[in-house]
Amino acid sequence: MSKIRKIAVLTSGGDAPGMNSAVRAIVFSAIHFGIEVVGILRGYDGLIDWETIPLGVDEVRNINNQGGTILFTSRSERFLQPEYRTQAARNLREHQVDAVVAVGGDGTLRGAIAFQNEGINMICIPGTIDRDVACTEYTLGFDTAANTATEAIDRIRDSSVSHGRCSVVEVMGRKRGYIALWAGMATSADAIVLPEKWDGNFDNITDAIKRRHADGRNSYLVVVAEGVIDAPELAEIIQKKTGIESRVSVLGYIQRGGQPTAKDRMYASLMGAYAVEILQHDKKNRIVAIKNDVLIDYDIEEALTLKNNTLDSFQYKLSLLLSE
């Protein structure tokens, strides 16, 4: 068993619902084992500038239902430079920190790998609404974001029906289309545009809307993952080719906020506690993952080489069937 005495915890990159639950579980588990916890503010930037707060059970007891992160977050450009990583490592050693637990997405993972050269033990927890970390079947925040998008689209659809128009709704998910896929299927979208499947053919979308219009439908819904195509351009093309009034709604950062779902709170708690368990067994430079609903861990560098996080083919085929 490890003789870990003090750890630091940080949240980095885009905020994701469930991060606070992970921090809470890390603190409770660490204190159970007699480990001191220091909170690093503003991600890797906080490591460089040594912005910290003490974390005990009183500081984290009732944060489970809060969105965002009490530790704040950032995307640190400075951490890409070796001299700033060296400064961050020096700060940790001067304050007798034995390991860092970092909650974040792909950029956080890459930062942790770079930090290994400084001799710092990093344990990562995948927290990103995009569900785009290849080594794990789930990432914190996805369920809440998908539910938030679904609720918003339901409301937009009510207005589309009332006015007899087409609504083009842009959701987050630049690299992975899971939010668009799940929210689109849940709201009976007529078309879902995904980064993994987009072939540049606008006619597939407009022809589908024309067919539904010929069948007597008077309102339509297209869900688009951000960055795949320009949503206003798509709405303009739909209106020009079909003659149906088309409006754009960009959901944006509301998908990152709000109270985490029970699923995100639970998985975050499990992953946070498991990160401390990893340290107790003297493992180094690991990322927590979920496979077949079981907690596992990978070497950080190995995790980046995995490429099995492709869009589920059955889910995609079902989305096509349900939109006919």
mmCIF file with all atom_site columns, N, CA and C in Angstrom, residues 281-315:
data_model
loop_
_atom_site.group_PDB
_atom_site.id
_atom_site.type_symbol
_atom_site.label_atom_id
_atom_site.label_alt_id
_atom_site.label_comp_id
_atom_site.label_asym_id
_atom_site.label_entity_id
_atom_site.label_seq_id
_atom_site.pdbx_PDB_ins_code
_atom_site.Cartn_x
_atom_site.Cartn_y
_atom_site.Cartn_z
_atom_site.occupancy
_atom_site.B_iso_or_equiv
_atom_site.pdbx_formal_charge
_atom_site.auth_seq_id
_atom_site.auth_comp_id
_atom_site.auth_asym_id
_atom_site.auth_atom_id
_atom_site.pdbx_PDB_model_num
ATOM 1   N N  . HIS A 1 281 ? -2.992  1.976  -3.940  1.00 0.00 ? 281 HIS A N  1
ATOM 2   C CA . HIS A 1 281 ? -2.302  0.776  -4.418  1.00 0.00 ? 281 HIS A CA 1
ATOM 3   C C  . HIS A 1 281 ? -1.026  1.119  -5.179  1.00 0.00 ? 281 HIS A C  1
ATOM 4   N N  . ASP A 1 282 ? -0.566  2.344  -4.968  1.00 0.00 ? 282 ASP A N  1
ATOM 5   C CA . ASP A 1 282 ? 0.735   2.780  -5.472  1.00 0.00 ? 282 ASP A CA 1
ATOM 6   C C  . ASP A 1 282 ? 0.835   2.747  -7.000  1.00 0.00 ? 282 ASP A C  1
ATOM 7   N N  . LYS A 1 283 ? -0.294  2.945  -7.673  1.00 0.00 ? 283 LYS A N  1
ATOM 8   C CA . LYS A 1 283 ? -0.263  3.050  -9.127  1.00 0.00 ? 283 LYS A CA 1
ATOM 9   C C  . LYS A 1 283 ? 0.096   4.470  -9.525  1.00 0.00 ? 283 LYS A C  1
ATOM 10  N N  . LYS A 1 284 ? 0.706   4.609  -10.683 1.00 0.00 ? 284 LYS A N  1
ATOM 11  C CA . LYS A 1 284 ? 1.156   5.920  -11.122 1.00 0.00 ? 284 LYS A CA 1
ATOM 12  C C  . LYS A 1 284 ? 0.691   6.202  -12.550 1.00 0.00 ? 284 LYS A C  1
ATOM 13  N N  . ASN A 1 285 ? 0.331   7.474  -12.763 1.00 0.00 ? 285 ASN A N  1
ATOM 14  C CA . ASN A 1 285 ? -0.006  7.970  -14.101 1.00 0.00 ? 285 ASN A CA 1
ATOM 15  C C  . ASN A 1 285 ? -1.083  7.113  -14.778 1.00 0.00 ? 285 ASN A C  1
ATOM 16  N N  . ARG A 1 286 ? -2.272  7.150  -14.180 1.00 0.00 ? 286 ARG A N  1
ATOM 17  C CA . ARG A 1 286 ? -3.395  6.347  -14.648 1.00 0.00 ? 286 ARG A CA 1
ATOM 18  C C  . ARG A 1 286 ? -4.601  7.232  -14.973 1.00 0.00 ? 286 ARG A C  1
ATOM 19  N N  . ILE A 1 287 ? -5.497  6.710  -15.801 1.00 0.00 ? 287 ILE A N  1
ATOM 20  C CA . ILE A 1 287 ? -6.768  7.360  -16.049 1.00 0.00 ? 287 ILE A CA 1
ATOM 21  C C  . ILE A 1 287 ? -7.878  6.392  -15.672 1.00 0.00 ? 287 ILE A C  1
ATOM 22  N N  . VAL A 1 288 ? -8.858  6.877  -14.957 1.00 0.00 ? 288 VAL A N  1
ATOM 23  C CA . VAL A 1 288 ? -10.012 6.073  -14.574 1.00 0.00 ? 288 VAL A CA 1
ATOM 24  C C  . VAL A 1 288 ? -10.929 5.938  -15.795 1.00 0.00 ? 288 VAL A C  1
ATOM 25  N N  . ALA A 1 289 ? -11.479 4.756  -15.990 1.00 0.00 ? 289 ALA A N  1
ATOM 26  C CA . ALA A 1 289 ? -12.367 4.522  -17.131 1.00 0.00 ? 289 ALA A CA 1
ATOM 27  C C  . ALA A 1 289 ? -13.499 3.590  -16.717 1.00 0.00 ? 289 ALA A C  1
ATOM 28  N N  . ILE A 1 290 ? -14.508 3.537  -17.573 1.00 0.00 ? 290 ILE A N  1
ATOM 29  C CA . ILE A 1 290 ? -15.629 2.612  -17.364 1.00 0.00 ? 290 ILE A CA 1
ATOM 30  C C  . ILE A 1 290 ? -15.750 1.725  -18.595 1.00 0.00 ? 290 ILE A C  1
ATOM 31  N N  . LYS A 1 291 ? -15.772 0.423  -18.368 1.00 0.00 ? 291 LYS A N  1
ATOM 32  C CA . LYS A 1 291 ? -15.955 -0.540 -19.445 1.00 0.00 ? 291 LYS A CA 1
ATOM 33  C C  . LYS A 1 291 ? -16.954 -1.582 -18.984 1.00 0.00 ? 291 LYS A C  1
ATOM 34  N N  . ASN A 1 292 ? -18.015 -1.744 -19.767 1.00 0.00 ? 292 ASN A N  1
ATOM 35  C CA . ASN A 1 292 ? -19.100 -2.666 -19.401 1.00 0.00 ? 292 ASN A CA 1
ATOM 36  C C  . ASN A 1 292 ? -19.641 -2.343 -18.003 1.00 0.00 ? 292 ASN A C  1
ATOM 37  N N  . ASP A 1 293 ? -19.708 -1.038 -17.725 1.00 0.00 ? 293 ASP A N  1
ATOM 38  C CA . ASP A 1 293 ? -20.240 -0.521 -16.465 1.00 0.00 ? 293 ASP A CA 1
ATOM 39  C C  . ASP A 1 293 ? -19.389 -0.908 -15.251 1.00 0.00 ? 293 ASP A C  1
ATOM 40  N N  . VAL A 1 294 ? -18.117 -1.216 -15.484 1.00 0.00 ? 294 VAL A N  1
ATOM 41  C CA . VAL A 1 294 ? -17.190 -1.568 -14.410 1.00 0.00 ? 294 VAL A CA 1
ATOM 42  C C  . VAL A 1 294 ? -16.041 -0.574 -14.423 1.00 0.00 ? 294 VAL A C  1
ATOM 43  N N  . LEU A 1 295 ? -15.610 -0.127 -13.255 1.00 0.00 ? 295 LEU A N  1
ATOM 44  C CA . LEU A 1 295 ? -14.483 0.790  -13.144 1.00 0.00 ? 295 LEU A CA 1
ATOM 45  C C  . LEU A 1 295 ? -13.180 0.065  -13.419 1.00 0.00 ? 295 LEU A C  1
ATOM 46  N N  . ILE A 1 296 ? -12.362 0.634  -14.305 1.00 0.00 ? 296 ILE A N  1
ATOM 47  C CA . ILE A 1 296 ? -11.040 0.109  -14.589 1.00 0.00 ? 296 ILE A CA 1
ATOM 48  C C  . ILE A 1 296 ? -10.097 1.302  -14.714 1.00 0.00 ? 296 ILE A C  1
ATOM 49  N N  . ASP A 1 297 ? -8.815  1.037  -14.937 1.00 0.00 ? 297 ASP A N  1
ATOM 50  C CA . ASP A 1 297 ? -7.877  2.132  -15.164 1.00 0.00 ? 297 ASP A CA 1
ATOM 51  C C  . ASP A 1 297 ? -6.829  1.722  -16.186 1.00 0.00 ? 297 ASP A C  1
ATOM 52  N N  . TYR A 1 298 ? -6.353  2.740  -16.917 1.00 0.00 ? 298 TYR A N  1
ATOM 53  C CA . TYR A 1 298 ? -5.344  2.552  -17.943 1.00 0.00 ? 298 TYR A CA 1
ATOM 54  C C  . TYR A 1 298 ? -4.131  3.424  -17.645 1.00 0.00 ? 298 TYR A C  1
ATOM 55  N N  . ASP A 1 299 ? -2.994  3.017  -18.167 1.00 0.00 ? 299 ASP A N  1
ATOM 56  C CA . ASP A 1 299 ? -1.854  3.920  -18.239 1.00 0.00 ? 299 ASP A CA 1
ATOM 57  C C  . ASP A 1 299 ? -2.243  5.109  -19.115 1.00 0.00 ? 299 ASP A C  1
ATOM 58  N N  . ILE A 1 300 ? -1.856  6.316  -18.710 1.00 0.00 ? 300 ILE A N  1
ATOM 59  C CA . ILE A 1 300 ? -2.290  7.511  -19.426 1.00 0.00 ? 300 ILE A CA 1
ATOM 60  C C  . ILE A 1 300 ? -1.846  7.494  -20.891 1.00 0.00 ? 300 ILE A C  1
ATOM 61  N N  . GLU A 1 301 ? -0.606  7.142  -21.136 1.00 0.00 ? 301 GLU A N  1
ATOM 62  C CA . GLU A 1 301 ? -0.118  7.132  -22.518 1.00 0.00 ? 301 GLU A CA 1
ATOM 63  C C  . GLU A 1 301 ? -0.821  6.062  -23.340 1.00 0.00 ? 301 GLU A C  1
ATOM 64  N N  . GLU A 1 302 ? -1.068  4.909  -22.746 1.00 0.00 ? 302 GLU A N  1
ATOM 65  C CA . GLU A 1 302 ? -1.802  3.855  -23.449 1.00 0.00 ? 302 GLU A CA 1
ATOM 66  C C  . GLU A 1 302 ? -3.198  4.327  -23.817 1.00 0.00 ? 302 GLU A C  1
ATOM 67  N N  . ALA A 1 303 ? -3.820  5.079  -22.907 1.00 0.00 ? 303 ALA A N  1
ATOM 68  C CA . ALA A 1 303 ? -5.194  5.534  -23.135 1.00 0.00 ? 303 ALA A CA 1
ATOM 69  C C  . ALA A 1 303 ? -5.304  6.390  -24.386 1.00 0.00 ? 303 ALA A C  1
ATOM 70  N N  . LEU A 1 304 ? -4.292  7.189  -24.658 1.00 0.00 ? 304 LEU A N  1
ATOM 71  C CA . LEU A 1 304 ? -4.335  8.059  -25.832 1.00 0.00 ? 304 LEU A CA 1
ATOM 72  C C  . LEU A 1 304 ? -4.174  7.303  -27.148 1.00 0.00 ? 304 LEU A C  1
ATOM 73  N N  . THR A 1 305 ? -3.663  6.076  -27.080 1.00 0.00 ? 305 THR A N  1
ATOM 74  C CA . THR A 1 305 ? -3.477  5.299  -28.307 1.00 0.00 ? 305 THR A CA 1
ATOM 75  C C  . THR A 1 305 ? -4.735  4.534  -28.694 1.00 0.00 ? 305 THR A C  1
ATOM 76  N N  . LEU A 1 306 ? -5.700  4.441  -27.791 1.00 0.00 ? 306 LEU A N  1
ATOM 77  C CA . LEU A 1 306 ? -6.912  3.671  -28.071 1.00 0.00 ? 306 LEU A CA 1
ATOM 78  C C  . LEU A 1 306 ? -7.820  4.443  -29.013 1.00 0.00 ? 306 LEU A C  1
ATOM 79  N N  . LYS A 1 307 ? -8.441  3.745  -29.943 1.00 0.00 ? 307 LYS A N  1
ATOM 80  C CA . LYS A 1 307 ? -9.270  4.385  -30.973 1.00 0.00 ? 307 LYS A CA 1
ATOM 81  C C  . LYS A 1 307 ? -10.665 3.758  -31.057 1.00 0.00 ? 307 LYS A C  1
ATOM 82  N N  . ASN A 1 308 ? -11.147 3.193  -29.952 1.00 0.00 ? 308 ASN A N  1
ATOM 83  C CA . ASN A 1 308 ? -12.411 2.456  -30.009 1.00 0.00 ? 308 ASN A CA 1
ATOM 84  C C  . ASN A 1 308 ? -13.621 3.293  -29.623 1.00 0.00 ? 308 ASN A C  1
ATOM 85  N N  . ASN A 1 309 ? -13.476 4.613  -29.647 1.00 0.00 ? 309 ASN A N  1
ATOM 86  C CA . ASN A 1 309 ? -14.572 5.472  -29.223 1.00 0.00 ? 309 ASN A CA 1
ATOM 87  C C  . ASN A 1 309 ? -15.387 5.973  -30.426 1.00 0.00 ? 309 ASN A C  1
ATOM 88  N N  . THR A 1 310 ? -15.545 5.118  -31.430 1.00 0.00 ? 310 THR A N  1
ATOM 89  C CA . THR A 1 310 ? -16.319 5.504  -32.599 1.00 0.00 ? 310 THR A CA 1
ATOM 90  C C  . THR A 1 310 ? -17.811 5.493  -32.273 1.00 0.00 ? 310 THR A C  1
ATOM 91  N N  . LEU A 1 311 ? -18.572 6.207  -33.068 1.00 0.00 ? 311 LEU A N  1
ATOM 92  C CA . LEU A 1 311 ? -20.008 6.272  -32.861 1.00 0.00 ? 311 LEU A CA 1
ATOM 93  C C  . LEU A 1 311 ? -20.615 4.879  -33.003 1.00 0.00 ? 311 LEU A C  1
ATOM 94  N N  . ASP A 1 312 ? -21.491 4.530  -32.069 1.00 0.00 ? 312 ASP A N  1
ATOM 95  C CA . ASP A 1 312 ? -22.120 3.217  -32.073 1.00 0.00 ? 312 ASP A CA 1
ATOM 96  C C  . ASP A 1 312 ? -22.970 3.041  -33.340 1.00 0.00 ? 312 ASP A C  1
ATOM 97  N N  . SER A 1 313 ? -22.655 2.019  -34.143 1.00 0.00 ? 313 SER A N  1
ATOM 98  C CA . SER A 1 313 ? -23.314 1.852  -35.442 1.00 0.00 ? 313 SER A CA 1
ATOM 99  C C  . SER A 1 313 ? -24.793 1.513  -35.294 1.00 0.00 ? 313 SER A C  1
ATOM 100 N N  . PHE A 1 314 ? -25.142 0.717  -34.283 1.00 0.00 ? 314 PHE A N  1
ATOM 101 C CA . PHE A 1 314 ? -26.551 0.365  -34.101 1.00 0.00 ? 314 PHE A CA 1
ATOM 102 C C  . PHE A 1 314 ? -27.372 1.579  -33.712 1.00 0.00 ? 314 PHE A C  1
ATOM 103 N N  . GLN A 1 315 ? -26.806 2.426  -32.832 1.00 0.00 ? 315 GLN A N  1
ATOM 104 C CA . GLN A 1 315 ? -27.506 3.648  -32.450 1.00 0.00 ? 315 GLN A CA 1
ATOM 105 C C  . GLN A 1 315 ? -27.736 4.539  -33.670 1.00 0.00 ? 315 GLN A C  1
#
